[in-house]
CSV table of C-alpha atoms in Angstrom, one decimal:
chain,number,residue,atom,x,y,z
A,341,MET,CA,130.6,103.3,67.3
A,342,ARG,CA,127.5,107.2,66.9
A,343,ARG,CA,130.1,109.4,69.6
A,344,GLY,CA,129.6,110.0,73.1
A,345,SER,CA,127.9,106.8,73.4
A,346,LYS,CA,129.7,105.1,75.8
A,347,LEU,CA,129.9,107.8,78.1
A,348,LYS,CA,128.3,108.8,81.2
A,349,ASP,CA,125.1,110.6,81.4
A,350,SER,CA,127.1,112.8,83.7
A,351,GLU,CA,130.1,113.3,80.9
A,352,ILE,CA,128.0,114.0,78.7
A,353,ILE,CA,126.1,116.5,80.0
A,354,GLY,CA,128.9,118.1,81.5
A,355,ARG,CA,131.2,117.9,78.0
A,356,ILE,CA,127.7,119.5,76.6
A,357,LYS,CA,128.8,122.4,78.9
A,358,GLN,CA,132.1,123.3,77.8
A,359,GLY,CA,130.3,124.3,74.6
A,360,GLU,CA,130.1,120.7,72.8
A,361,ALA,CA,126.5,121.3,72.0
A,362,GLU,CA,126.5,118.5,69.4
A,363,LEU,CA,125.8,115.6,71.9
A,364,LEU,CA,122.8,116.6,72.7
A,365,ASP,CA,121.5,114.8,69.9
A,366,THR,CA,123.6,111.0,71.1
A,367,LEU,CA,121.1,112.1,74.8
A,368,ILE,CA,118.5,112.3,72.3
A,369,GLU,CA,118.7,109.4,70.2
A,370,GLN,CA,119.0,107.7,73.4
A,371,TYR,CA,116.6,108.7,76.0
A,372,TYR,CA,113.4,109.0,72.9
A,373,ASP,CA,112.6,105.1,73.0
A,374,GLY,CA,112.1,105.1,76.6
A,375,ILE,CA,110.4,108.7,76.6
A,376,TYR,CA,107.8,108.1,74.0
A,377,ARG,CA,106.5,105.2,76.0
A,378,PHE,CA,106.6,106.9,78.7
A,379,CYS,CA,104.3,109.5,76.9
A,380,TYR,CA,102.6,106.6,75.6
A,381,TYR,CA,101.6,105.0,78.8
A,382,LYS,CA,100.5,107.9,80.0
A,383,ILE,CA,98.6,109.2,77.8
A,384,GLY,CA,97.2,106.1,75.6
A,385,ASP,CA,97.4,108.3,72.1
A,386,ARG,CA,100.2,107.4,69.9
A,387,GLU,CA,100.0,110.7,68.1
A,388,ALA,CA,99.9,112.5,71.6
A,389,ALA,CA,102.5,110.8,72.5
A,390,TYR,CA,105.3,112.1,69.8
A,391,ASP,CA,104.0,114.6,70.4
A,392,CYS,CA,104.6,115.3,74.7
A,393,THR,CA,108.4,113.2,73.5
A,394,GLN,CA,109.0,115.9,71.0
A,395,GLU,CA,108.0,118.7,73.3
A,396,THR,CA,109.7,117.4,76.3
A,397,PHE,CA,112.9,117.4,73.9
A,398,LEU,CA,112.3,121.0,73.0
A,399,HIS,CA,112.1,121.8,76.7
A,400,LEU,CA,114.9,119.8,77.5
A,401,LEU,CA,117.3,121.5,74.6
A,402,ARG,CA,115.8,125.3,75.9
A,403,TYR,CA,117.1,124.9,79.5
A,404,ILE,CA,119.8,122.6,78.8
A,405,GLU,CA,122.1,124.9,80.1
A,406,THR,CA,120.4,126.0,83.5
A,407,TYR,CA,120.0,122.7,84.6
A,408,VAL,CA,121.9,121.5,87.5
A,409,GLU,CA,123.3,117.7,88.2
A,410,GLN,CA,121.2,118.3,91.6
A,411,LYS,CA,120.4,114.4,90.8
A,412,LYS,CA,120.0,111.7,87.9
A,413,PHE,CA,120.0,113.5,84.6
A,414,LYS,CA,117.2,110.3,83.4
A,415,ALA,CA,115.2,111.7,87.0
A,416,TYR,CA,115.5,114.6,85.4
A,417,LEU,CA,114.3,114.7,82.4
A,418,TYR,CA,111.4,111.7,82.9
A,419,ARG,CA,110.0,115.0,85.2
A,420,ILE,CA,110.2,117.1,82.0
A,421,ALA,CA,108.3,114.1,80.4
A,422,ALA,CA,105.6,113.7,83.0
A,423,ASN,CA,105.6,117.5,82.9
A,424,VAL,CA,104.4,118.2,79.5
A,425,CYS,CA,101.7,115.5,79.9
A,426,THR,CA,100.1,116.4,82.5
A,427,ASP,CA,100.3,120.0,80.2
A,428,TYR,CA,98.1,118.0,77.7
A,429,PHE,CA,96.4,116.8,79.9
A,430,ARG,CA,95.4,120.0,81.4
A,431,LYS,CA,95.1,121.1,77.6
A,432,ASN,CA,92.4,118.4,76.3
A,433,SER,CA,91.2,117.1,79.8
A,434,VAL,CA,92.1,114.1,78.8
A,435,GLN,CA,91.6,111.9,81.7
A,436,THR,CA,92.0,108.1,80.8
A,437,VAL,CA,93.7,105.7,78.7
A,438,GLY,CA,92.9,105.7,75.1
A,439,GLU,CA,90.8,102.1,73.4
A,440,GLU,CA,95.1,101.3,72.7
A,441,MET,CA,96.3,101.3,75.5
A,442,LEU,CA,94.2,97.6,74.9
A,443,GLU,CA,96.3,96.7,71.7
A,444,TRP,CA,99.5,95.3,75.0
A,445,ILE,CA,99.9,92.7,74.9
A,446,PRO,CA,102.2,90.6,76.8
A,447,LYS,CA,106.2,89.6,75.3
A,448,GLU,CA,106.1,85.6,76.6
A,449,ASP,CA,102.0,84.4,77.2
A,450,THR,CA,100.8,82.1,75.4
A,451,GLU,CA,98.6,80.2,78.0
A,452,LEU,CA,95.3,81.1,78.2
A,453,LYS,CA,95.4,81.9,81.5
A,454,ARG,CA,97.9,84.5,81.6
A,455,VAL,CA,97.0,86.1,78.2
A,456,GLU,CA,93.5,86.5,80.1
A,457,LEU,CA,95.7,87.8,83.1
A,458,SER,CA,96.9,90.5,80.8
A,459,ASP,CA,93.9,91.6,79.5
A,460,GLN,CA,92.4,92.0,82.6
A,461,VAL,CA,96.1,93.5,84.3
A,462,LEU,CA,95.0,96.1,81.4
A,463,ARG,CA,91.6,97.2,81.5
A,464,ALA,CA,93.0,97.6,85.5
A,465,LEU,CA,95.6,99.2,84.5
A,466,ASP,CA,93.1,102.3,82.9
A,467,CYS,CA,91.4,102.3,86.4
A,468,LEU,CA,93.9,102.9,88.0
A,469,SER,CA,93.9,107.5,88.6
A,470,LEU,CA,96.2,109.1,86.4
A,471,ALA,CA,98.5,109.3,89.9
A,472,GLN,CA,98.4,106.2,90.8
A,473,ARG,CA,99.3,104.3,87.2
A,474,GLU,CA,102.1,107.0,86.8
A,475,VAL,CA,104.1,105.6,90.0
A,476,ILE,CA,103.2,102.0,88.5
A,477,ILE,CA,105.0,102.9,85.1
A,478,LEU,CA,108.0,104.6,86.7
A,479,HIS,CA,108.6,101.9,89.0
A,480,PHE,CA,108.2,98.3,87.3
A,481,PHE,CA,108.5,99.9,83.1
A,482,TYR,CA,111.2,101.8,83.6
A,483,ASP,CA,112.9,100.3,87.1
A,484,PHE,CA,113.0,103.5,88.9
A,485,LYS,CA,113.2,103.6,93.2
A,486,LEU,CA,110.5,104.8,94.8
A,487,ARG,CA,113.4,107.9,95.6
A,488,GLU,CA,113.8,109.3,92.2
A,489,ILE,CA,109.5,108.8,91.2
A,490,ALA,CA,109.3,111.2,94.0
A,491,GLN,CA,111.8,113.5,91.7
A,492,ILE,CA,110.3,112.8,89.0
A,493,VAL,CA,106.6,113.7,90.5
A,494,ASP,CA,107.7,116.1,92.7
A,495,ILE,CA,106.3,114.3,95.6
A,496,ASN,CA,107.8,112.7,99.0
A,497,MET,CA,108.7,109.3,99.4
A,498,SER,CA,105.7,108.7,101.8
A,499,THR,CA,102.8,109.4,99.3
A,500,ALA,CA,105.1,107.9,96.3
A,501,LYS,CA,105.0,104.6,98.3
A,502,SER,CA,101.6,105.0,99.5
A,503,ARG,CA,100.7,106.2,95.4
A,504,LEU,CA,102.6,102.4,94.5
A,505,LYS,CA,100.9,100.1,97.4
A,506,GLN,CA,97.7,101.8,97.0
A,507,GLY,CA,97.3,101.2,92.8
A,508,MET,CA,98.8,97.2,93.7
A,509,ASP,CA,95.9,96.8,96.0
A,510,LYS,CA,93.8,98.6,93.6
A,511,LEU,CA,95.2,96.2,90.5
A,512,LYS,CA,94.6,93.5,92.7
A,513,ARG,CA,91.0,94.3,93.6
A,514,TYR,CA,90.2,94.4,90.4
A,515,MET,CA,91.0,91.2,89.2
A,516,ARG,CA,89.3,89.9,92.1
A,517,GLN,CA,86.3,92.0,90.4
A,518,GLU,CA,85.4,93.1,94.3
A,519,GLU,CA,85.5,97.0,92.2
A,520,CYS,CA,85.8,98.8,88.8
A,521,SER,CA,85.3,102.3,88.9
A,522,CYS,CA,86.7,102.9,85.1
B,1289,MET,CA,86.6,83.5,83.1
B,1290,LEU,CA,89.0,82.6,86.2
B,1291,ASN,CA,88.3,83.1,89.3
B,1292,TRP,CA,90.6,85.0,91.3
B,1293,ASN,CA,89.1,84.5,94.5
B,1294,ASP,CA,91.1,81.3,93.9
B,1295,LEU,CA,94.2,82.3,94.2
B,1296,GLU,CA,96.3,82.9,97.0
B,1297,ASN,CA,96.9,86.9,97.5
B,1298,LYS,CA,100.9,87.2,96.8
B,1299,LYS,CA,100.3,84.6,93.9
B,1300,LEU,CA,97.8,87.2,92.1
B,1301,GLU,CA,100.9,90.3,92.9
B,1302,LYS,CA,103.0,88.1,91.8
B,1303,GLU,CA,101.7,87.9,89.1
B,1304,ILE,CA,100.9,91.2,87.7
B,1305,ARG,CA,104.7,92.2,88.9
B,1306,MET,CA,105.1,89.5,86.1
B,1307,PHE,CA,102.7,90.9,83.5
B,1308,LEU,CA,103.6,94.4,84.5
B,1309,GLU,CA,108.0,93.4,84.1
B,1310,SER,CA,107.2,91.4,80.5
B,1311,ARG,CA,104.7,93.4,78.3
B,1312,GLU,CA,105.7,94.6,75.4
B,1313,GLU,CA,106.6,98.0,74.7
B,1314,PRO,CA,105.1,99.7,72.0
B,1315,VAL,CA,106.1,100.8,68.4
B,1316,ILE,CA,108.0,102.8,67.6
B,1317,GLU,CA,107.5,103.7,63.6
B,1318,GLU,CA,111.0,104.8,62.7
B,1319,GLU,CA,110.2,107.5,60.3
B,1320,ARG,CA,108.5,109.7,62.3
B,1321,LYS,CA,111.0,108.7,64.5
B,1322,ARG,CA,113.7,109.9,61.9
B,1323,GLN,CA,111.4,113.5,61.0
B,1324,SER,CA,111.7,113.8,65.3
B,1325,LEU,CA,115.1,113.5,65.7
B,1326,GLU,CA,115.4,115.4,62.2
B,1327,PHE,CA,113.3,118.5,64.0
B,1328,LEU,CA,114.9,117.3,66.7
B,1329,ARG,CA,118.7,118.0,65.7
B,1330,LEU,CA,117.8,121.3,63.4
B,1331,GLN,CA,116.1,122.9,67.0
B,1332,ARG,CA,119.2,122.1,68.8
B,1333,LYS,CA,121.7,123.7,66.4
B,1334,SER,CA,120.1,126.9,66.6
B,1335,ILE,CA,120.9,126.9,70.1
B,1336,HIS,CA,124.2,128.8,71.4
B,1337,ILE,CA,125.5,127.4,74.2
B,1338,THR,CA,127.5,129.4,76.2
B,1339,LEU,CA,130.0,128.2,78.3
B,1340,ARG,CA,130.5,127.9,81.8
B,1341,LYS,CA,132.5,129.7,83.5
B,1342,PRO,CA,134.0,129.1,86.7
B,1343,TYR,CA,131.1,130.7,90.2
B,1344,GLY,CA,133.9,133.1,91.6
B,1345,GLN,CA,133.8,134.6,88.2
B,1346,ARG,CA,130.4,134.7,87.3
B,1347,VAL,CA,129.3,136.5,91.3
B,1348,LEU,CA,131.3,139.2,90.0
B,1349,GLU,CA,129.8,140.1,86.8
B,1350,GLN,CA,126.2,140.2,88.8
B,1351,ALA,CA,127.4,143.0,90.5
B,1352,ALA,CA,128.3,145.0,87.4
B,1353,TYR,CA,123.9,144.3,86.9
B,1354,ILE,CA,123.2,145.9,90.9
B,1355,SER,CA,122.1,150.0,90.9
B,1356,PRO,CA,125.5,152.2,91.4
B,1357,ALA,CA,122.1,153.9,93.7
B,1358,ALA,CA,122.6,150.5,95.7
B,1359,TRP,CA,126.5,150.4,96.3
B,1360,VAL,CA,126.1,154.5,97.0
B,1361,PHE,CA,123.6,154.2,99.8
B,1362,GLN,CA,126.0,151.0,100.9
B,1363,GLY,CA,129.1,153.5,101.4
B,1364,LEU,CA,126.1,156.3,102.8
B,1365,LEU,CA,125.3,154.1,105.5
B,1366,VAL,CA,129.7,152.8,106.5
B,1367,LEU,CA,129.8,156.4,107.0
B,1368,VAL,CA,126.3,157.1,109.3
B,1369,LEU,CA,127.8,153.9,110.9
B,1370,GLY,CA,131.2,155.8,111.9
B,1371,THR,CA,129.7,159.0,112.7
B,1372,ILE,CA,127.8,156.9,115.8
B,1373,LEU,CA,130.6,155.1,116.3
B,1374,ASN,CA,132.6,158.3,116.8
B,1375,THR,CA,130.5,160.1,119.4
B,1376,PRO,CA,131.6,160.7,122.5
B,1377,PHE,CA,132.3,157.5,123.8
B,1378,ASP,CA,131.0,158.9,127.4
B,1379,MET,CA,127.2,157.9,125.7
B,1380,LYS,CA,127.9,154.8,124.6
B,1381,GLU,CA,124.8,152.8,125.6
B,1382,ILE,CA,123.3,155.2,123.6
B,1383,VAL,CA,125.9,154.8,120.8
B,1384,LEU,CA,125.6,150.7,121.1
B,1385,ALA,CA,121.3,151.3,121.1
B,1386,ASN,CA,122.0,153.4,117.7
B,1387,LEU,CA,123.5,151.1,116.0
B,1388,SER,CA,120.9,148.5,116.8
B,1389,ILE,CA,118.6,150.8,114.7
B,1390,CYS,CA,121.0,150.7,112.1
B,1391,ALA,CA,120.9,147.3,111.6
B,1392,PRO,CA,117.6,146.5,109.9
B,1393,ILE,CA,118.4,149.6,107.8
B,1394,ILE,CA,121.7,147.6,106.2
B,1395,GLY,CA,119.1,144.5,104.9
B,1396,VAL,CA,117.2,147.4,103.0
B,1397,ILE,CA,119.6,147.8,100.9
B,1398,GLY,CA,120.8,144.1,99.8
B,1399,PHE,CA,117.4,143.7,100.3
B,1400,THR,CA,115.6,145.8,97.2
B,1401,GLU,CA,118.1,144.6,94.8
B,1402,VAL,CA,117.5,141.1,95.7
B,1403,MET,CA,113.8,141.9,94.8
B,1404,ARG,CA,114.6,143.3,91.7
B,1405,SER,CA,115.2,139.9,90.2
B,1406,TYR,CA,110.4,139.6,90.3
B,1407,GLN,CA,109.8,142.8,88.9
B,1408,LYS,CA,108.1,142.5,85.3
B,1409,ASN,CA,109.6,141.6,83.2
B,1410,MET,CA,112.7,140.5,84.7
B,1411,TRP,CA,111.8,137.3,83.6
B,1412,GLU,CA,112.1,137.9,80.3
B,1413,LEU,CA,115.7,138.8,80.5
B,1414,GLU,CA,116.5,135.8,83.0
B,1415,GLN,CA,116.3,134.2,79.9
B,1416,ALA,CA,117.5,136.4,77.1
B,1417,CYS,CA,120.6,135.7,79.3
B,1418,ARG,CA,120.2,131.7,79.8
B,1419,TYR,CA,120.2,131.9,83.6
B,1420,ASN,CA,119.2,130.3,86.2
B,1421,LEU,CA,116.6,133.2,88.5
B,1422,ARG,CA,117.5,131.0,91.5
B,1423,GLN,CA,120.8,130.6,90.8
B,1424,LEU,CA,121.1,135.2,89.7
B,1425,ALA,CA,119.2,136.1,93.6
B,1426,GLY,CA,121.7,133.2,94.9
B,1427,MET,CA,124.4,135.7,93.5
B,1428,ARG,CA,122.8,139.0,94.4
B,1429,LEU,CA,122.0,137.5,97.5
B,1430,LEU,CA,126.1,136.5,98.2
B,1431,LEU,CA,127.4,139.6,97.2
B,1432,PHE,CA,125.6,142.0,99.7
B,1433,ALA,CA,126.1,139.0,101.8
B,1434,ALA,CA,130.1,140.3,101.0
B,1435,ALA,CA,129.3,143.7,101.5
B,1436,ASP,CA,127.7,144.0,105.0
B,1437,ILE,CA,130.6,141.6,106.4
B,1438,LEU,CA,132.0,144.3,104.8
B,1439,VAL,CA,130.2,147.0,106.8
B,1440,VAL,CA,130.1,144.5,110.5
B,1441,ALA,CA,133.7,144.1,110.1
B,1442,GLY,CA,134.0,147.7,109.6
B,1443,VAL,CA,132.2,148.2,112.4
B,1444,MET,CA,134.3,146.4,114.2
B,1445,VAL,CA,137.2,147.5,113.5
B,1446,GLY,CA,135.9,151.3,114.3
B,1447,GLY,CA,134.0,150.1,117.7
B,1448,LEU,CA,137.1,148.4,118.7
B,1449,SER,CA,140.1,151.6,118.2
B,1450,LEU,CA,137.4,153.4,119.8
B,1451,GLY,CA,137.7,151.1,122.4
B,1452,PHE,CA,133.8,149.3,122.8
B,1453,GLY,CA,134.0,146.0,123.7
B,1454,ALA,CA,133.0,143.3,120.4
B,1455,GLU,CA,130.9,141.6,123.0
B,1456,GLU,CA,128.9,145.0,122.4
B,1457,LEU,CA,128.7,144.7,118.7
B,1458,LEU,CA,128.5,141.8,118.4
B,1459,LEU,CA,125.8,141.8,120.7
B,1460,PHE,CA,124.0,145.2,119.5
B,1461,PHE,CA,124.9,145.6,115.7
B,1462,LEU,CA,125.8,142.1,113.7
B,1463,VAL,CA,122.6,140.2,115.3
B,1464,PRO,CA,120.1,142.9,115.2
B,1465,GLN,CA,121.1,142.6,111.6
B,1466,LEU,CA,121.9,138.6,110.7
B,1467,LEU,CA,117.9,138.9,112.9
B,1468,SER,CA,116.7,142.0,110.7
B,1469,ASP,CA,117.6,140.3,107.6
B,1470,SER,CA,116.0,137.2,108.5
B,1471,VAL,CA,112.3,138.8,108.5
B,1472,TYR,CA,113.0,139.9,105.3
B,1473,LEU,CA,114.1,137.1,103.4
B,1474,TYR,CA,110.7,135.4,105.5
B,1475,LEU,CA,108.6,138.4,103.5
B,1476,MET,CA,110.1,137.6,100.6
B,1477,ALA,CA,109.3,134.1,100.8
B,1478,ARG,CA,106.4,134.6,101.8
B,1479,PHE,CA,105.0,137.2,99.6
B,1480,ARG,CA,106.6,136.9,96.7
B,1481,ARG,CA,105.9,139.7,94.2
B,1482,LYS,CA,104.1,141.7,96.8
B,1483,PHE,CA,107.0,142.0,98.9
B,1484,GLN,CA,108.7,144.9,96.8
B,1485,GLY,CA,108.7,149.3,97.6
B,1486,THR,CA,106.9,149.9,100.6
B,1487,VAL,CA,106.6,147.0,102.2
B,1488,LEU,CA,110.4,146.4,103.0
B,1489,ILE,CA,110.5,149.5,103.6
B,1490,GLY,CA,107.0,148.9,106.1
B,1491,ALA,CA,109.3,146.2,106.9
B,1492,ALA,CA,112.4,148.3,107.6
B,1493,VAL,CA,110.8,151.1,110.1
B,1494,LEU,CA,108.9,147.7,112.4
B,1495,MET,CA,112.1,146.5,112.7
B,1496,THR,CA,113.6,149.8,113.1
B,1497,LEU,CA,110.9,149.9,115.8
B,1498,PHE,CA,110.9,147.0,117.8
B,1499,TRP,CA,115.2,147.4,118.6
B,1500,ILE,CA,113.9,151.2,119.1
B,1501,GLN,CA,112.1,148.9,122.5
B,1502,ILE,CA,114.9,146.7,122.2
B,1503,SER,CA,117.8,149.4,122.7
B,1504,MET,CA,115.2,151.8,125.4
B,1505,ILE,CA,115.0,148.3,127.7
B,1506,ILE,CA,119.0,147.3,127.7
B,1507,MET,CA,119.5,151.3,128.7
B,1508,GLU,CA,116.8,151.7,131.0
B,1509,ALA,CA,118.9,148.5,132.7
B,1510,PRO,CA,122.7,148.3,131.9
B,1511,TRP,CA,122.8,145.3,133.3
B,1512,LEU,CA,121.6,143.7,131.1
B,1513,ILE,CA,124.6,144.3,128.4
B,1514,TYR,CA,126.9,142.3,130.9
B,1515,GLU,CA,124.0,139.9,131.1
B,1516,LEU,CA,123.9,139.4,127.1
B,1517,SER,CA,126.9,139.7,126.4
B,1518,ARG,CA,128.0,136.4,128.3
B,1519,PRO,CA,130.4,134.7,126.1
B,1520,TRP,CA,128.0,132.0,125.6
B,1521,ALA,CA,124.5,133.5,126.5
B,1522,LEU,CA,126.1,135.7,122.7
B,1523,THR,CA,127.5,132.5,120.5
B,1524,PHE,CA,123.3,131.6,121.5
B,1525,PHE,CA,122.5,134.9,120.0
B,1526,ILE,CA,125.4,134.5,116.9
B,1527,VAL,CA,124.2,130.5,116.3
B,1528,VAL,CA,120.3,131.3,116.2
B,1529,SER,CA,120.5,134.2,114.2
B,1530,ALA,CA,122.9,133.2,112.2
B,1531,THR,CA,121.1,130.0,111.1
B,1532,LEU,CA,117.9,130.8,111.3
B,1533,LEU,CA,119.3,133.2,108.7
B,1534,THR,CA,121.0,130.3,106.7
B,1535,ALA,CA,118.0,128.0,107.3
B,1536,LEU,CA,116.6,131.4,105.7
B,1537,SER,CA,117.5,131.9,102.2
B,1538,ILE,CA,118.0,128.6,101.3
B,1539,ARG,CA,114.5,128.5,102.2
B,1540,PHE,CA,114.2,131.7,99.8
B,1541,LEU,CA,116.0,130.0,96.5
B,1542,HIS,CA,114.4,126.8,96.5
B,1543,GLY,CA,111.3,128.3,96.8
B,1544,ILE,CA,112.4,130.1,93.6
B,1545,GLU,CA,113.2,127.0,91.9
B,1546,LYS,CA,109.8,125.2,93.1
B,1547,GLU,CA,108.2,128.3,91.2
B,1548,GLU,CA,110.2,128.6,88.0
B,1549,GLU,CA,109.5,124.9,87.2
B,1550,GLY,CA,106.0,125.7,87.3
B,1551,ARG,CA,106.6,128.7,85.5
B,1552,TRP,CA,107.7,126.9,82.4
B,1553,ASN,CA,105.9,123.9,82.8
B,1554,PHE,CA,102.8,125.3,83.3
B,1555,GLY,CA,102.6,128.9,82.4
B,1556,TRP,CA,102.1,129.9,86.5
B,1557,THR,CA,101.4,133.4,86.1
B,1558,ASP,CA,101.0,135.5,89.4
C-alpha cells in the first residue's frame, strides 16, 4: 500500500506543509484520473485534457504552500482545474465540446430505448452553455454538493442552483425536441 | 425515434439523471498518465517546501521588513501627542481637539506601509518568498494595529495622569482614529493600487479637515462633550467604528485574495 494512501486530504496537506513534499505524489496520483475526466468533460478533447490536467497539478505544486484550508481540498483542486480549462478556452477560443464527446456510452444499457436516450443526452449536453455543463458535470459526475460547486465555479449558491435547474430544463427540452440551440 | 412528449416530465428527468450517473468514464492511456506523473514528480522534486511557522512568529518576522522610517514617524507622533497632552490644562477643549486632528495621521503611517505590497514588483517578491499576498497584508495590518493600540494606550495613560477623563480621550482620540482608518481601508479596497502616496495623503488631509470642523463645532458647544461622552453614546460610537473597521479590513483582505487568484489563474494585470 502506498504511503499516506489511508490519510485524509487534510492530514496529507498538513504533512506536506511540515516538509514531507513527497506526499504530493500521492495526492497527485489520487486525483489524476478525476481531474483528467473533469477536464475532458469540460473541453471534449483528449490531448487538451491531458495538458490541462498536467497544468492543474503544476499550479498545485507552485501554490501548495499558500493553500489555506478553508474549504475541502478536493473543491480547491477542482477549482484550479476549472480555471485552467477556462484559460484553455480563452487561449484557444474554443466554445463547444468536440465530436469526441459523442463517444460516451452508457455502462449498463443494452436496450434500444436507453441507447437512443444516451445518444440524445450526449447531444443535448453539447447544447448546454459551458457554465451549465460545468455545473451538471460537477453535480452528476463528481457528486459535488451545490455549496461546493459554488466554491469551485466561484459563484453564489443560488446561481449554482439556477444553472443546474436551467441545464436540466434545457436537457429536457432538447429531449422533447422543442429546442436545440446548437 | 422515441416520442419524448409521451413521457412524463419527471420520468424523463429521472432517465436523464440515470444516464448522467451511469455514464462510462473516458479511458485514460496508462502510458500517457505514467509520463505525466513522472514529469510532475520531477517538478515536485524541484520545489522546496518551507516549514510551517507559528503565525505569531511570522508576524514578528514581517516587522523586520517594515521600513524603519515608519517606526520613526510613529515614534515622532507619540512625541507630538505627548506634547499636545502636556498643554496647560485650562485649554482642555483645545487639547482634545488637537488629539482628534492627530488621530487620522496615525493611520497614514501604517497604511502607507501596507500599500507598499501593491507597488510594482512586490508581486514577484511575494512569489519569491512563497507567501500569500493576503497573509502578508493581514500581518502588516496586525502589526500596525498592535502599534496603534500601544499609541492609544500611551495617550490614555498620559491623558489620565494629566487629569483628562477616559471617556473624553476615547471620544476625541480613539473614535476619530478608528473612523479615519475605516475611511482609508474603504478607499484602499476601492482604488487598490491607485491608492498610493498623494491619494493617501490627500485622504488624510481631508480627514484632518473633517475632524477640525467637528472639533470646532464641539468647542463652540461644550455641552456636546458631556452628551457625547455618556456611556451609552460612547459605547455606541466605539462599537460602530470598531465594527466598521473590522468589516472593511475583512473586505480589503478578501479583495486581495480574489485579485490574487485572478492573477495567477488568468494573468490579470492592472
